[in-house]
C-alpha positions as a printed Julia matrix, in Angstrom:
506×3 Matrix{Float64}:
  0.0     0.0     0.0
  1.27    3.53   -0.71
  2.47    5.39    2.33
  1.38    8.99    2.59
  1.43   11.49    5.44
 -2.13   12.6     6.14
 -1.45   14.98    9.04
  0.45   18.14    8.15
  1.76   18.77   11.65
  3.59   21.92   12.53
  5.49   23.4     9.66
  9.25   23.44   10.13
  9.35   26.65    8.04
  6.77   28.49   10.15
  9.42   29.76   12.59
 11.44   30.98    9.61
  8.46   32.81    8.09
  7.6    34.23   11.51
 11.15   35.55   11.93
 11.09   36.94    8.4
  7.78   38.68    9.08
  9.16   40.08   12.34
 12.3    41.31   10.61
 10.25   42.99    7.9
  8.06   44.73   10.5
 11.13   45.82   12.48
 12.8    47.05    9.3
  9.71   49.01    8.3
  9.42   50.5    11.79
 13.12   51.39   11.8
 12.78   53.14    8.44
  9.7    55.0     9.67
 11.49   56.08   12.85
 14.46   57.24   10.78
 12.19   59.17    8.41
 10.22   60.7    11.28
 13.47   61.64   13.02
 14.85   63.27    9.87
 11.61   65.16    9.27
 11.54   66.21   12.93
 15.1    67.51   12.85
 14.44   69.39    9.62
 11.22   70.87   11.0
 12.91   71.85   14.24
 15.82   73.49   12.43
 13.46   75.33   10.06
 11.24   76.57   12.9
 14.28   77.62   14.96
 15.66   79.58   12.02
 12.29   81.21   11.36
 11.73   82.18   15.0
 15.3    83.5    15.24
 14.81   85.74   12.2
 11.49   86.93   13.6
 13.07   87.66   16.97
 15.96   89.52   15.31
 13.5    91.76   13.47
 11.7    92.5    16.74
 15.06   93.11   18.43
 16.09   95.57   15.7
 12.83   97.47   16.06
 13.17   97.58   19.85
 16.75   98.9    19.53
 15.61  101.62   17.14
 12.85  102.65   19.54
 15.3   102.74   22.45
 17.69  105.11   20.66
 16.96  108.86   21.16
 18.21  110.69   18.08
 17.49  114.1    19.68
 19.57  113.46   22.76
 22.39  115.99   23.38
 26.03  114.91   23.28
 27.55  112.86   26.02
 28.48  115.84   28.17
 24.84  117.05   28.24
 23.17  113.63   28.69
 19.78  114.22   30.22
 19.6   110.71   31.81
 16.58  109.43   29.84
 15.89  105.69   30.37
 15.73  103.72   27.06
 12.91  101.65   28.54
 10.74  104.78   28.47
 10.52  104.51   24.7
  7.07  103.77   23.39
  6.16  100.29   22.16
  8.62   98.34   24.25
  7.3    94.86   25.12
  7.29   93.21   28.52
 10.63   91.58   29.33
 12.67   93.94   27.14
 16.24   94.58   28.31
 17.85   98.0    27.78
 21.11   99.44   28.96
 23.46  102.34   28.08
 27.19  101.9    28.4
 29.11  105.13   28.92
 32.89  105.18   29.35
 32.99  101.41   29.92
 30.35  101.52   32.66
 26.63  100.81   32.56
 25.03  104.2    33.09
 21.46  103.0    33.2
 19.67   99.75   32.43
 17.15   97.15   33.51
 14.25   94.87   32.53
 10.73   96.04   31.72
  8.29   94.13   33.93
  4.63   93.4    33.19
  3.48   96.26   35.44
  5.7    98.74   33.53
  8.18   98.84   36.4
 11.89   98.22   36.03
 13.97   95.4    37.4
 17.58   96.21   38.04
 20.45   94.35   36.43
 22.49   92.06   38.59
 26.25   92.38   38.75
 26.62   89.22   36.64
 24.25   90.71   34.05
 26.36   93.88   33.9
 29.56   91.92   33.38
 27.86   89.93   30.57
 26.64   93.13   28.85
 30.01   94.89   29.14
 31.68   91.9    27.45
 29.45   92.08   24.36
 30.94   92.77   20.96
 29.58   96.09   19.72
 29.15   95.22   16.08
 25.35   95.17   15.94
 25.09   91.34   15.53
 22.53   89.65   17.8
 23.84   86.99   20.2
 22.27   84.69   22.8
 23.32   85.08   26.44
 22.06   83.62   29.75
 21.01   86.35   32.22
 19.35   86.43   35.63
 15.9    86.79   34.01
 16.53   83.86   31.61
 18.06   83.47   28.16
 18.09   86.65   26.02
 18.76   87.62   22.44
 20.97   90.73   22.76
 22.43   93.33   20.39
 24.93   96.06   21.29
 25.18   99.11   19.0
 27.47  102.1    19.36
 25.51  105.34   18.85
 26.59  108.59   17.31
 27.03  110.17   20.75
 29.85  107.8    21.76
 27.87  105.61   24.09
 26.68  102.02   23.52
 23.02  101.04   23.45
 22.26   97.46   24.52
 18.85   95.94   23.7
 17.64   92.42   24.46
 14.49   90.34   24.09
 13.74   87.13   26.06
 14.1    83.76   24.32
 11.37   82.17   26.46
  8.71   82.58   23.77
 10.91   81.01   21.11
 11.94   78.13   23.38
  8.31   77.52   24.4
  7.25   77.39   20.75
 10.05   74.96   19.88
  9.24   72.74   22.89
  5.56   72.65   21.84
  6.63   71.73   18.33
  8.84   68.88   19.64
  6.13   67.39   21.88
  3.5    67.74   19.18
  5.74   66.05   16.64
  6.66   63.24   19.07
  3.0    62.58   19.88
  1.9    62.66   16.26
  4.86   60.48   15.21
  4.17   57.86   17.88
  0.5    57.69   16.92
  1.47   57.43   13.27
  4.04   54.71   13.98
  1.49   52.69   15.94
 -1.11   52.97   13.18
  1.42   52.25   10.43
  2.86   49.36   12.44
 -0.56   47.77   12.85
 -1.42   48.3     9.2
  2.01   47.02    8.13
  1.64   43.93   10.3
 -1.7    43.09    8.72
 -0.35   43.74    5.23
  2.82   41.71    5.78
  0.86   38.83    7.3
 -1.42   38.73    4.26
  1.59   38.95    1.98
  3.44   36.16    3.82
  0.44   33.82    3.96
  1.21   32.19    0.58
  4.77   31.58    1.79
  3.39   29.78    4.84
  1.34   27.57    2.51
  4.53   26.76    0.64
  6.19   25.87    3.93
  3.3    23.54    4.8
  3.72   21.71    1.5
  7.49   21.49    1.93
  7.03   20.12    5.46
  4.6    17.43    4.28
  7.04   16.33    1.57
  9.96   16.39    4.05
  8.07   13.98    6.33
  7.23   11.47    3.61
  9.24    8.21    3.77
 10.82    8.57    0.34
 13.77    6.27    0.98
 12.05    2.99    0.1
  8.73    1.4    -0.74
  5.85    2.77   -2.78
  5.27    6.46   -2.03
  2.2     8.46   -3.03
  3.64   11.95   -3.59
  0.27   13.66   -4.07
  1.14   16.85   -2.15
  1.1    19.99   -4.3
  1.01   23.75   -3.82
 -2.57   25.07   -4.26
 -3.23   26.8    -7.61
 -3.95   30.09   -5.83
 -0.39   30.06   -4.47
  1.26   28.71   -7.63
  0.47   31.64   -9.91
  3.66   32.51  -11.84
  2.52   36.15  -12.03
  3.81   36.88   -8.5
  7.14   36.3    -6.76
  5.74   33.8    -4.26
  3.59   32.27   -7.01
  6.7    31.69   -9.12
  8.28   29.82   -6.2
  5.1    27.76   -5.75
  4.96   26.95   -9.46
  8.62   25.91   -9.45
  8.01   23.77   -6.35
  5.12   21.98   -8.1
  7.32   21.31  -11.13
 10.01   19.9    -8.84
  7.46   17.7    -7.04
  6.17   16.41  -10.38
  9.71   15.49  -11.36
 10.37   13.82   -7.99
  7.08   11.89   -8.22
  8.01   10.63  -11.69
 11.46    9.59  -10.43
  9.92    7.78   -7.45
  7.48    5.93   -9.68
 10.31    4.89  -11.99
 12.39    3.77   -9.01
  9.47    1.79   -7.62
  8.87    0.08  -10.96
 12.55   -0.82  -11.13
 12.58   -2.14   -7.55
  9.45   -4.15   -8.22
 11.02   -5.75  -11.28
 14.24   -6.56   -9.4
 12.37   -8.05   -6.45
 10.13  -10.04   -8.73
 13.18  -11.36  -10.58
 14.87  -12.31   -7.29
 11.72  -14.03   -6.07
 11.23  -15.92   -9.33
 14.9   -16.86   -9.59
 15.0   -18.01   -5.97
 11.88  -20.09   -6.45
 13.28  -21.68   -9.58
 16.62  -22.44   -7.88
 15.0   -24.46   -5.09
 14.33  -27.47   -7.35
 17.84  -27.89   -8.84
 19.45  -27.27   -5.44
 17.24  -29.93   -3.88
 18.22  -32.32   -6.68
 21.94  -31.56   -6.2
 21.71  -32.26   -2.49
 19.72  -35.42   -3.08
 22.07  -36.86   -5.71
 25.08  -35.9    -3.58
 23.64  -37.78   -0.61
 22.79  -40.75   -2.84
 26.33  -40.89   -4.26
 27.82  -40.85   -0.76
 25.68  -43.85    0.21
 26.07  -45.93   -2.98
 29.51  -45.15   -4.39
 33.05  -45.63   -3.17
 35.33  -42.63   -3.43
 38.9   -41.95   -2.67
 39.59  -39.7     0.33
 39.97  -36.7    -2.0
 36.73  -37.63   -3.8
 34.84  -37.87   -0.51
 36.27  -34.5     0.49
 35.21  -32.92   -2.78
 31.73  -34.47   -2.54
 31.35  -33.11    1.02
 32.36  -29.71   -0.28
 29.69  -29.87   -2.99
 27.07  -30.8    -0.4
 28.06  -27.99    2.0
 27.99  -25.39   -0.77
 24.61  -26.61   -2.0
 23.28  -26.33    1.56
 24.69  -22.81    1.75
 23.02  -21.92   -1.56
 19.75  -23.39   -0.29
 19.94  -21.22    2.83
 20.58  -18.14    0.69
 17.64  -18.98   -1.58
 15.35  -19.5     1.43
 16.42  -16.13    2.83
 15.71  -14.41   -0.49
 12.3   -16.03   -0.71
 11.49  -14.95    2.85
 12.45  -11.36    2.06
 10.37  -11.49   -1.12
  7.32  -12.65    0.85
  7.88   -9.9     3.42
  8.23   -7.31    0.66
  4.94   -8.44   -0.83
  3.3    -7.95    2.56
  1.92  -11.47    2.83
 -0.32  -11.92    5.9
  1.33  -13.21    9.07
  0.21  -16.41   10.77
 -0.67  -14.71   14.04
 -1.0   -16.53   17.33
 -0.15  -16.09   20.99
  3.61  -16.63   21.18
  5.5   -17.23   24.41
  8.51  -15.05   23.7
 10.33  -16.25   26.81
 10.14  -19.89   25.69
 11.33  -18.98   22.18
 14.38  -17.26   23.64
 15.2   -20.25   25.87
 14.99  -22.65   22.91
 17.05  -20.45   20.59
 19.81  -19.95   23.18
 19.85  -23.7    23.94
 20.39  -24.47   20.25
 23.28  -22.0    20.09
 24.9   -23.58   23.15
 25.06  -26.86   21.26
 26.43  -25.23   18.11
 29.0   -23.0    19.86
 29.95  -24.44   23.28
 33.02  -22.22   23.32
 30.89  -19.11   23.9
 29.45  -18.13   27.26
 25.67  -18.02   26.82
 23.66  -16.27   29.52
 19.92  -15.62   29.98
 18.16  -12.82   31.84
 14.44  -13.65   31.95
 11.44  -12.11   33.72
  9.7   -13.87   36.58
  6.56  -14.34   34.49
  6.35  -15.57   30.88
  6.11  -12.76   28.33
  3.79  -13.31   25.36
  3.19  -11.36   22.15
  0.8   -11.7    19.24
  2.86  -12.7    16.22
  4.08  -15.3    13.77
  5.96  -17.9    15.83
  8.09  -19.19   12.94
  9.21  -15.72   11.9
  9.93  -14.61   15.47
 12.01  -17.75   15.95
 13.89  -16.8    12.77
 14.6   -13.34   14.26
 16.06  -14.81   17.45
 18.12  -17.39   15.56
 19.56  -14.69   13.27
 20.48  -12.38   16.17
 22.14  -15.14   18.17
 23.95  -16.69   15.21
 25.11  -13.2    14.25
 26.75  -12.84   17.69
 28.21  -16.35   17.42
 29.67  -16.01   13.92
 31.27  -12.62   14.44
 32.85  -13.05   17.85
 35.68  -15.27   19.03
 35.24  -18.28   21.37
 35.11  -17.21   24.99
 32.85  -14.25   24.22
 29.93  -13.78   26.59
 26.54  -13.38   24.89
 23.68  -12.21   27.14
 20.06  -12.53   25.98
 17.52  -10.66   28.09
 13.73  -10.4    27.93
 11.75   -7.64   29.63
  8.59   -5.58   29.42
  8.98   -1.85   28.84
  6.35    0.8    28.03
  3.83   -1.7    26.66
  6.4    -3.49   24.52
  8.29   -6.76   24.8
 12.02   -6.04   24.58
 14.61   -8.68   23.66
 18.24   -7.61   23.91
 21.2    -9.62   22.61
 24.48   -8.26   23.98
 28.03   -9.5    23.45
 31.42   -8.29   24.65
 33.19   -8.81   21.34
 35.24   -6.36   19.33
 32.28   -4.22   18.26
 31.05   -2.98   14.9
 33.19   -0.47   12.96
 31.65    2.99   13.54
 31.36    3.7     9.82
 29.37    0.48    9.35
 26.85    0.77   12.21
 24.31    2.65   10.1
 24.41   -0.06    7.39
 24.2    -3.3     9.37
 20.52   -3.82    8.46
 21.06   -3.23    4.74
 20.74   -6.23    2.45
 24.02   -7.94    1.56
 25.86   -5.59    3.95
 29.39   -6.87    4.56
 32.1    -5.01    6.46
 35.36   -4.39    4.59
 37.43   -5.43    7.6
 35.93   -8.9     7.55
 36.46   -9.22    3.82
 40.14   -8.58    4.33
 40.33  -11.55    6.66
 40.85   -9.62    9.91
 39.27  -10.59   13.21
 35.48  -10.74   13.06
 33.48   -7.86   14.47
 30.21   -8.15   16.34
 27.09   -7.71   14.26
 28.84   -7.56   10.9
 27.37   -9.81    8.29
 30.59  -10.73    6.64
 32.01  -13.8     8.29
 32.74  -16.97    6.38
 29.5   -18.55    5.18
 27.26  -15.52    5.74
 25.23  -13.79    3.05
 24.61  -10.4     4.61
 20.83  -11.01    4.7
 20.37  -12.12    8.32
 19.98   -8.71    9.93
 17.93   -7.43    7.0
 15.51  -10.31    7.62
 15.44   -9.42   11.33
 14.48   -5.81   10.53
 11.84   -6.81    7.96
 10.17   -9.3    10.32
 10.26   -6.81   13.19
  8.59   -4.12   11.07
  6.03   -6.62    9.74
  5.07   -7.19   13.41
  4.84   -3.46   14.07
  8.1    -3.44   16.02
 11.63   -2.12   15.66
 15.2    -3.35   15.96
 18.16   -1.11   16.85
 21.86   -1.56   17.41
 24.41    0.2    19.6
 28.05   -0.78   19.44
 31.41    0.15   20.86
 34.54   -1.89   21.49
 33.68   -4.46   24.16
 29.9    -4.17   23.88
 27.43   -4.63   21.04
 23.7    -4.7    21.75
 20.83   -5.48   19.38
 17.47   -4.39   20.85
 14.24   -5.9    19.46
 10.95   -4.23   20.48
  7.6    -5.9    19.76
  4.18   -4.46   20.68
  2.15   -6.33   23.3
 -1.62   -6.69   23.25
 -1.86   -5.16   19.76
 -2.56   -7.09   16.58
  0.48   -6.81   14.35
 -0.09   -5.03   11.02
 -0.63   -7.28    8.04
 -0.18   -6.6     4.36
  2.27   -3.71    4.86
  5.51   -3.85    2.98
  8.55   -3.29    5.15
 10.77   -0.33    4.46
 13.9    -2.4     3.95
């Protein structure tokens, strides 16, 4: 049956799209803040320049009003106060400097009275440059815009206007701009978030499709690659639509490649099954005639040795053919012959057989207090145990301790076969369950390694059969290996009917 993921799950690209959306919003907000800041600085500078020019015009008019063109020369100065001039505004500063000393001066208060200058104010006014250019100076009454002009009578007329009005206007402008900018940023941020979310929605759909495809088991077996990007998101007229269209084209190509691969695998497996089935008859005949010749004919010692060699090789070929036929039946998903199987008893029998075959190994059992039963095919489960134990026997030296344990864990029956041999080469651990897997070290004739299907007389199919039978029963088999310890762990479900008719992934 085709295997297809029917639950989309959480998209692995959603965090990426979320981060992208967040970055876009932050970028937009940063640009808006930068633009608002630039506009604010420009507006502030423009308003400051305008208010300064306006204040300078007012200052020039106040200075002209303070000057008395009909006043007699310095020697006949009549002592008139410049603040007595008409039209002077509240807060105006006036002073006359005669012979380096302030002759008269003060501030015009709101009740038309005068406030005297402090000593610090006098020192500030005496230090002014008398070129008629307005300057800003801090005084006791606040900051002032001041101009000092030398008159035609030899004295110096100082006139000043407070900067409080200008500073108040600029402060109001700043607060108004900040408030308006914050409100605008909030509104634009909300609108931008909605717009970006709507714009990114098609990309999230693409991520959902990519996630579904990423979770499909494409490595083996028949795969129904029916996942596609919706037509609304695969419109080549947009940027995201172009990506969706390209993704659909890629999925079409992958689906075609998977179908071609499946057809090829099916043909190869069918050929192997047919060839194995056809080989059983001639192999049976070879073994039969060999046995007959041994009983009826006299041979020289070399002849008997050669005949024994023919018989052993025919038996080896028969075992290989039987393994290939078993794998072919498992690939076809033939129904299991289910029954209640006492897994503990199977382990005891399998270990007892291995003790007879390999008395040089130390065989140990670790069994539960109560028998452990599973629902499965007894013959196939026996084959699994035999393959695991013979694997430990063939690939470890005499004197190795092999421990077989049975336990119940998380609703599963767990069988563990552990040996203290040399271990599996690290680069080969991930391939031990592959068909015809044989370690290079064993091929070179070096010491055998635990779990490696490459010893003399092995075909490299034993562990592949173990995995296929385990998966046909709805279970798993795993391996962990290091020098001095190799453990194969078989897990079978308890109290659950094993799946039937499902092709293993091997």
